Short mmCIF file of C-alpha atoms and ligand atoms in Angstrom, two decimals:
data_model
loop_
_atom_site.label_atom_id
_atom_site.label_comp_id
_atom_site.label_asym_id
_atom_site.label_seq_id
_atom_site.Cartn_x
_atom_site.Cartn_y
_atom_site.Cartn_z
CA MET A 459 -0.27 0.52 -0.09
CA GLY A 460 1.55 3.72 -1.24
CA TYR A 461 2.10 5.08 1.93
CA PRO A 462 -0.44 8.03 1.91
CA PRO A 463 -3.73 5.59 1.55
CA SER A 464 -5.43 6.91 -1.63
CA GLU A 465 -8.91 6.11 0.16
CA TRP A 466 -9.97 6.30 4.18
CA PRO A 467 -9.91 2.15 5.52
CA GLU A 468 -13.98 2.02 5.79
CA PRO A 469 -16.70 4.28 5.00
CA ILE A 470 -16.82 7.24 6.01
CA VAL A 471 -19.74 8.07 8.24
CA PRO A 472 -20.23 11.94 9.02
CA VAL A 473 -20.93 12.77 12.57
CA GLN A 474 -23.53 15.20 11.32
CA SER A 475 -25.17 12.49 10.39
CA LEU A 476 -25.07 9.88 13.95
CA SER A 477 -26.58 12.39 15.17
CA ASN A 478 -29.50 14.48 13.26
CA SER A 479 -30.75 9.93 13.41
CA GLY A 480 -31.44 10.51 16.24
CA ILE A 481 -29.79 7.97 18.50
CA THR A 482 -29.56 7.82 21.80
CA GLU A 483 -26.84 5.57 21.90
CA ILE A 484 -22.97 5.69 20.40
CA PRO A 485 -21.45 3.26 17.97
CA SER A 486 -18.79 1.61 19.46
CA LYS A 487 -16.93 3.23 17.13
CA TYR A 488 -16.95 6.34 18.73
CA ILE A 489 -15.94 4.99 22.58
CA LYS A 490 -12.91 5.15 24.28
CA PRO A 491 -11.05 3.01 26.82
CA PRO A 492 -12.05 4.26 30.23
CA ILE A 493 -8.96 6.12 31.33
CA ASP A 494 -9.31 7.77 28.18
CA ARG A 495 -12.81 9.23 29.10
CA PRO A 496 -13.35 12.47 29.56
CA SER A 497 -14.97 11.70 32.65
CA LEU A 498 -12.91 10.00 35.09
CA ASP A 499 -10.29 13.04 35.23
CA PHE A 500 -12.61 16.14 34.74
CA PHE A 501 -11.51 19.15 36.04
CA HIS A 502 -13.87 21.24 36.86
CA ASN A 503 -11.79 25.11 36.92
CA SER A 504 -15.30 26.76 37.40
CA GLU A 505 -13.92 26.54 41.58
CA THR A 506 -10.66 27.46 41.00
CA ASP A 507 -8.46 30.31 39.03
CA LEU A 508 -6.15 28.61 36.42
CA TYR A 509 -7.19 30.05 32.95
CA ILE A 510 -4.63 30.80 30.07
CA PRO A 511 -3.35 34.76 30.17
CA VAL A 512 -6.17 36.89 28.36
CA ILE A 513 -3.10 38.98 26.58
CA ASP A 514 -4.33 42.88 25.06
CA ILE A 515 -1.93 42.87 22.07
CA SER A 516 -3.43 46.57 20.47
CA PRO A 517 0.22 48.05 21.95
CA LEU A 518 2.28 45.52 19.60
CA ILE A 519 0.53 46.17 16.70
CA ASN A 520 -0.15 50.21 17.41
CA GLY A 521 3.28 50.26 18.77
CA SER A 522 3.21 52.12 21.62
CA ASP A 523 4.97 52.72 24.43
CA ARG A 524 3.13 49.48 26.45
CA THR A 525 4.90 47.08 23.88
CA ASP A 526 7.40 45.33 27.01
CA GLU A 527 4.70 44.58 29.09
CA ALA A 528 2.50 42.51 25.76
CA MET A 529 5.80 41.09 25.46
CA HIS A 530 6.38 39.69 28.58
CA ALA A 531 3.13 38.54 28.81
CA ILE A 532 3.53 36.08 25.96
CA SER A 533 7.46 35.32 27.29
CA HIS A 534 5.33 34.21 30.55
CA ALA A 535 2.01 33.08 29.03
CA CYS A 536 4.36 30.48 26.66
CA LYS A 537 6.12 29.26 29.14
CA GLU A 538 3.32 28.89 31.53
CA TRP A 539 1.00 26.98 29.58
CA GLY A 540 1.67 27.73 25.81
CA PHE A 541 -1.36 28.94 25.31
CA PHE A 542 -3.30 32.32 26.29
CA GLN A 543 -6.10 34.42 24.89
CA VAL A 544 -5.38 37.40 22.74
CA VAL A 545 -7.90 41.04 22.12
CA ASN A 546 -7.57 44.04 20.43
CA HIS A 547 -6.34 42.44 18.09
CA GLY A 548 -7.10 44.14 14.87
CA VAL A 549 -8.99 41.26 13.08
CA ALA A 550 -12.60 43.60 12.59
CA PRO A 551 -15.58 41.14 14.11
CA ASP A 552 -17.73 42.08 10.64
CA LEU A 553 -15.64 40.32 8.53
CA VAL A 554 -15.95 37.00 12.08
CA GLN A 555 -19.25 36.56 11.96
CA LYS A 556 -19.30 36.24 8.19
CA LEU A 557 -17.06 33.43 8.83
CA ARG A 558 -19.14 32.24 10.96
CA ALA A 559 -22.49 32.57 8.66
CA ALA A 560 -21.25 30.80 6.06
CA TRP A 561 -19.72 28.34 7.39
CA ARG A 562 -22.57 27.29 9.55
CA GLU A 563 -24.46 27.87 6.61
CA PHE A 564 -22.28 25.06 4.97
CA PHE A 565 -22.69 22.90 7.91
CA TYR A 566 -26.40 22.64 7.48
CA SER A 567 -26.30 22.26 3.34
CA PRO A 568 -27.69 18.43 2.42
CA MET A 569 -25.91 16.08 2.41
CA GLU A 570 -25.14 15.21 -0.50
CA ALA A 571 -23.30 19.04 -1.59
CA LYS A 572 -21.45 18.36 1.62
CA LYS A 573 -20.35 14.89 0.18
CA ALA A 574 -19.49 16.31 -2.72
CA TYR A 575 -16.33 18.21 -0.61
CA ALA A 576 -15.32 14.60 0.62
CA ASN A 577 -12.08 13.87 1.40
CA TYR A 578 -9.21 11.83 1.61
CA PRO A 579 -5.45 11.34 3.32
CA LYS A 580 -3.63 12.20 0.48
CA THR A 581 -4.17 16.03 0.89
CA TYR A 582 -6.78 16.22 3.76
CA GLU A 583 -8.13 19.29 1.66
CA GLY A 584 -12.14 19.15 2.02
CA TYR A 585 -15.81 17.46 4.07
CA GLY A 586 -14.32 14.78 6.63
CA SER A 587 -15.17 13.07 10.16
CA ARG A 588 -11.80 11.29 10.41
CA VAL A 589 -8.34 12.26 11.18
CA GLY A 590 -5.71 8.60 10.44
CA VAL A 591 -6.09 5.17 8.65
CA ASP A 592 -5.53 2.87 10.96
CA LYS A 593 -8.20 1.10 10.55
CA GLU A 594 -9.07 0.23 14.25
CA ALA A 595 -8.91 3.38 15.54
CA ILE A 596 -11.42 4.71 17.96
CA LEU A 597 -13.56 7.71 15.98
CA ASP A 598 -13.29 11.67 17.30
CA TRP A 599 -17.04 13.34 17.14
CA GLY A 600 -16.82 15.43 15.25
CA ASP A 601 -16.96 17.24 11.10
CA TYR A 602 -14.60 19.12 9.93
CA PHE A 603 -14.20 21.33 6.96
CA PHE A 604 -9.90 21.37 5.48
CA LEU A 605 -8.19 22.75 3.00
CA TYR A 606 -5.11 25.84 1.96
CA LEU A 607 -4.96 28.80 2.35
CA LEU A 608 -1.64 30.54 1.81
CA PRO A 609 0.38 30.45 0.00
CA GLU A 610 -1.29 31.16 -2.75
CA SER A 611 0.92 28.92 -4.69
CA THR A 612 -0.97 25.73 -2.29
CA LYS A 613 -4.84 27.05 -2.34
CA ASN A 614 -7.05 25.08 -4.95
CA LEU A 615 -10.59 27.31 -5.14
CA ASN A 616 -11.08 23.77 -6.71
CA LYS A 617 -12.08 21.82 -3.34
CA TRP A 618 -13.37 25.25 -1.87
CA PRO A 619 -17.28 25.71 -0.96
CA GLU A 620 -19.33 27.16 -3.81
CA LEU A 621 -22.11 27.61 -1.45
CA PRO A 622 -22.76 30.05 0.51
CA PRO A 623 -21.71 32.53 -2.22
CA ASN A 624 -20.01 34.64 -0.24
CA LEU A 625 -17.83 31.48 1.22
CA ARG A 626 -14.65 31.83 -0.23
CA GLU A 627 -14.52 35.46 -0.27
CA ILE A 628 -14.94 35.73 2.69
CA THR A 629 -12.93 32.24 4.78
CA GLU A 630 -9.67 34.61 1.63
CA GLU A 631 -9.63 37.34 3.25
CA TYR A 632 -9.95 35.82 7.00
CA GLY A 633 -7.78 33.99 5.46
CA GLU A 634 -4.73 36.82 5.11
CA LYS A 635 -6.08 37.97 8.34
CA VAL A 636 -4.72 35.98 10.33
CA MET A 637 -1.19 35.19 8.24
CA LYS A 638 -0.99 38.59 9.22
CA LEU A 639 -2.17 38.07 12.62
CA SER A 640 0.71 35.52 12.78
CA LYS A 641 3.69 36.76 11.32
CA MET A 642 3.07 39.85 14.12
CA LEU A 643 3.20 37.06 17.37
CA ILE A 644 5.64 35.20 15.87
CA LYS A 645 8.30 37.65 15.44
CA ALA A 646 6.67 38.47 19.28
CA ILE A 647 7.28 34.94 20.03
CA SER A 648 10.53 35.34 18.06
CA THR A 649 11.94 38.51 20.35
CA SER A 650 11.11 37.25 23.59
CA LEU A 651 13.61 34.18 23.23
CA GLY A 652 15.96 37.07 22.90
CA LEU A 653 16.53 36.54 18.96
CA ASP A 654 16.04 38.96 16.44
CA GLU A 655 11.92 39.16 15.71
CA ASN A 656 12.81 38.38 11.89
CA TYR A 657 14.39 35.17 13.07
CA MET A 658 11.77 33.07 13.14
CA LEU A 659 9.79 34.29 10.11
CA ARG A 660 13.27 33.72 8.44
CA ALA A 661 14.04 29.87 9.83
CA PHE A 662 10.54 28.44 8.57
CA GLY A 663 10.34 29.80 5.15
CA GLY A 664 9.86 33.47 5.51
CA ASP A 665 7.22 34.51 2.45
CA ASN A 666 6.12 30.60 2.20
CA ILE A 667 5.20 29.50 5.17
CA ALA A 668 2.14 28.08 4.79
CA GLY A 669 -1.85 28.34 6.70
CA THR A 670 -4.56 26.40 6.73
CA LEU A 671 -7.45 26.14 8.50
CA ARG A 672 -9.27 23.64 10.05
CA VAL A 673 -13.45 24.41 10.13
CA ASN A 674 -14.16 22.43 13.36
CA TYR A 675 -17.83 20.96 14.19
CA TYR A 676 -18.62 19.46 16.72
CA PRO A 677 -23.39 18.39 16.41
CA LYS A 678 -24.39 17.36 19.98
CA CYS A 679 -23.87 13.51 21.06
CA PRO A 680 -25.97 11.42 23.23
CA GLN A 681 -23.45 10.53 25.68
CA PRO A 682 -20.32 13.71 25.96
CA GLU A 683 -19.07 10.76 28.83
CA LEU A 684 -18.19 8.11 26.88
CA THR A 685 -16.11 9.68 23.38
CA LEU A 686 -14.37 13.63 23.09
CA GLY A 687 -15.45 16.09 20.33
CA LEU A 688 -11.08 15.82 19.42
CA SER A 689 -8.77 13.43 21.33
CA PRO A 690 -6.22 15.08 23.04
CA HIS A 691 -3.13 16.84 20.50
CA SER A 692 -0.53 19.03 19.91
CA ASP A 693 -1.14 20.84 16.68
CA PRO A 694 1.93 19.98 14.41
CA GLY A 695 2.66 24.02 12.80
CA LEU A 696 4.24 26.85 14.42
CA ILE A 697 1.27 28.26 16.11
CA THR A 698 -2.55 28.15 16.60
CA VAL A 699 -4.67 30.70 16.01
CA LEU A 700 -8.66 29.02 16.80
CA LEU A 701 -12.18 31.46 17.05
CA ALA A 702 -13.09 29.42 19.04
CA ASP A 703 -18.37 28.95 18.87
CA GLU A 704 -19.16 32.41 20.77
CA HIS A 705 -21.33 30.35 23.02
CA VAL A 706 -20.79 26.89 24.07
CA LYS A 707 -17.64 26.39 25.46
CA GLY A 708 -15.63 22.78 24.95
CA CYS A 709 -12.54 23.29 24.13
CA GLN A 710 -9.57 22.16 28.38
CA VAL A 711 -5.87 22.98 27.98
CA LYS A 712 -3.21 20.00 29.80
CA LYS A 713 -1.99 21.46 32.58
CA GLY A 714 0.48 18.72 34.48
CA ASP A 715 -1.94 16.12 35.24
CA LEU A 716 -5.41 19.05 34.73
CA TRP A 717 -7.71 18.80 32.19
CA VAL A 718 -8.35 23.24 32.68
CA ASP A 719 -11.23 24.98 30.56
CA ILE A 720 -10.74 27.34 28.05
CA LYS A 721 -13.67 30.20 28.66
CA PRO A 722 -12.90 32.27 24.99
CA LYS A 723 -12.97 36.17 26.18
CA THR A 724 -16.06 37.83 23.57
CA GLY A 725 -14.35 38.48 20.55
CA ALA A 726 -10.38 37.19 21.37
CA PHE A 727 -9.01 34.56 19.69
CA ILE A 728 -7.21 31.57 21.33
CA VAL A 729 -3.12 30.88 20.58
CA ASN A 730 -1.26 28.04 21.01
CA ILE A 731 2.17 27.59 20.34
CA ALA A 732 3.08 24.01 18.19
CA ASP A 733 5.85 21.62 18.09
CA GLN A 734 7.80 23.30 15.48
CA ILE A 735 7.43 25.68 17.44
CA GLN A 736 8.65 23.09 20.53
CA VAL A 737 11.80 22.38 18.62
CA LEU A 738 13.39 25.40 17.11
CA THR A 739 13.72 26.68 20.31
CA ASN A 740 14.76 23.64 21.89
CA ALA A 741 11.78 23.23 24.19
CA ILE A 742 12.72 26.19 25.58
CA TYR A 743 9.00 26.47 24.80
CA LYS A 744 6.43 24.26 24.51
CA SER A 745 3.73 23.55 22.41
CA VAL A 746 0.97 21.61 24.21
CA GLU A 747 -1.44 18.97 24.89
CA HIS A 748 -5.61 20.00 24.18
CA ARG A 749 -8.78 18.02 23.31
CA VAL A 750 -12.16 18.55 22.90
CA LEU A 751 -14.72 17.80 24.82
CA ALA A 752 -18.29 16.87 23.25
CA ASN A 753 -21.74 17.85 24.40
CA ALA A 754 -25.68 16.11 24.85
CA GLU A 755 -26.97 19.69 24.56
CA SER A 756 -24.87 22.24 22.00
CA GLU A 757 -23.54 21.47 18.92
CA ARG A 758 -20.18 23.56 19.09
CA PHE A 759 -18.48 24.92 15.67
CA SER A 760 -14.70 26.27 15.35
CA PHE A 761 -11.98 27.55 13.71
CA ALA A 762 -8.22 26.37 14.04
CA PHE A 763 -5.98 28.79 11.38
CA PHE A 764 -2.28 26.49 11.21
CA CYS A 765 0.14 28.68 10.88
CA ASN A 766 2.82 25.86 9.30
CA PRO A 767 6.34 26.44 8.50
CA LYS A 768 7.97 25.76 4.07
CA GLY A 769 7.28 21.84 3.32
CA ASP A 770 10.53 21.59 2.30
CA MET A 771 13.15 22.55 5.02
CA ALA A 772 14.52 20.43 7.78
CA ILE A 773 13.73 22.29 10.62
CA GLY A 774 16.26 21.10 14.18
CA SER A 775 16.55 23.29 16.99
CA ALA A 776 17.98 26.85 16.78
CA PRO A 777 21.62 27.12 17.26
CA GLU A 778 21.47 30.23 19.77
CA LEU A 779 19.11 28.64 21.65
CA VAL A 780 21.44 24.81 22.58
CA SER A 781 23.16 25.93 25.33
CA PRO A 782 27.54 24.65 25.93
CA LEU A 783 25.67 22.63 27.94
CA SER A 784 22.42 20.93 26.25
CA LYS A 785 23.03 19.40 23.27
CA PRO A 786 19.88 19.60 19.93
CA LEU A 787 17.19 17.37 21.64
CA TYR A 788 15.71 17.57 18.13
CA GLU A 789 16.95 14.40 15.68
CA PRO A 790 16.19 17.61 11.81
CA ILE A 791 12.76 16.86 9.70
CA THR A 792 11.01 19.00 7.06
CA PHE A 793 7.31 19.85 8.03
CA ASN A 794 5.80 17.53 4.79
CA GLU A 795 7.87 14.72 6.36
CA TYR A 796 6.59 15.57 9.56
CA ARG A 797 2.76 16.41 8.89
CA LEU A 798 2.63 12.46 6.78
CA TYR A 799 2.70 11.39 9.81
CA VAL A 800 1.41 13.04 12.13
CA ARG A 801 -1.98 13.00 9.28
CA ASN A 802 -1.45 8.76 9.09
CA LYS A 803 -1.52 8.10 12.92
CA GLY A 804 -4.44 10.93 14.35
CA PRO A 805 -4.94 12.53 17.27
CA LEU A 806 -2.03 10.91 19.90
CA GLY A 807 -1.30 13.18 22.72
CA LYS A 808 2.99 15.19 22.26
CA SER A 809 4.28 11.21 21.33
CA GLN A 810 4.71 12.61 17.83
CA VAL A 811 7.17 15.50 18.78
CA GLU A 812 8.07 12.63 21.04
CA SER A 813 9.17 10.70 18.31
CA LEU A 814 11.76 13.16 16.87
CA LYS A 815 13.44 13.57 20.44
CA ALA A 816 17.92 12.24 19.30
CA ALA A 817 19.89 8.89 20.98
C1 OGA B 398 -7.25 22.04 16.67
C2 OGA B 398 -7.52 21.91 17.53
C3 OGA B 398 -10.46 23.29 19.12
C4 OGA B 398 -11.29 23.23 19.32
O1 OGA B 398 -8.22 21.93 15.22
O2 OGA B 398 -6.85 21.52 16.63
O3 OGA B 398 -7.40 21.49 18.17
O4 OGA B 398 -12.08 24.03 20.06
N1 OGA B 398 -9.78 22.15 18.41
O5 OGA B 398 -11.99 23.02 18.31
NI1 NI B 399 -5.60 22.09 17.86
#
């Protein structure tokens, strides 16, 4: 069998059709082993004050004299959490609302219209319901649409939904704005490590840094205590800028042994460090495991913008960040190779970046 295979190991059943069918018990393919279920370790941080930091990044945008404060907050958040919320980020609320509305309409369109965009393991582009090609895998309670946004040369508009009519235009505009924001954040992250502000952008491919979008749709689930909307994983690229659902929470971050709820502020983006920054910084900043709970009462939408390195450069630890006493922790590998590996296996906590560890 060639890798990746051209077909999924078994027919795809959209979670949305299962949910809409009115079943009261989920199929066994979705039932996690007891240790992976959310109920055993369910942690209610509503009773504590454990929250990911919220950072006002307007000083970075305006170049005001409060830049140091924002930089310090970013550096602290990257070390302590690998996750933070950004507010006053400059992406227009109107654009965000149009994006939400357009994709909601797509997911509410007839199943046949969506299936015209069915995705395959070669590129993942399109409408899908699983990650990973292992036939035995237990599946997650969610559907998604995955597409390549930037650079232009990776974009394949034929694979994007034609309806609703403004979806393509809105999604392209959103991609440009969020890429700009991502680059600004990567500059800040670079500076916070004592590197030149453009160091990371250069190391990850400059103008060829890529942007992809995963629109997640988590339909209502009759037995949320037995499954997950999205299994624990770290994101493979540089950083992820997540637009979470406005009303329904569900995303949790691992902090030590606890799973901590993210409570998105109105208008905020959730930013997280992904695996390639862990590699480049020799684990000074680490990617962090996160997961999504299923929910019996409410469906949920989210938009994950993945900022990724250029695909064909080998990425290893930056010599500037490897001290004479430490050694490079990771074997250099290209992002194209790494992504293939991650995609074939599906979500597996942090085992994937750990597997890059040098002997
Ligand atoms: C992802 C992800 C979180 C969410 O798509 O990689 O972690 O809240 N999504 O949907
Ligand atoms: Ni993720």
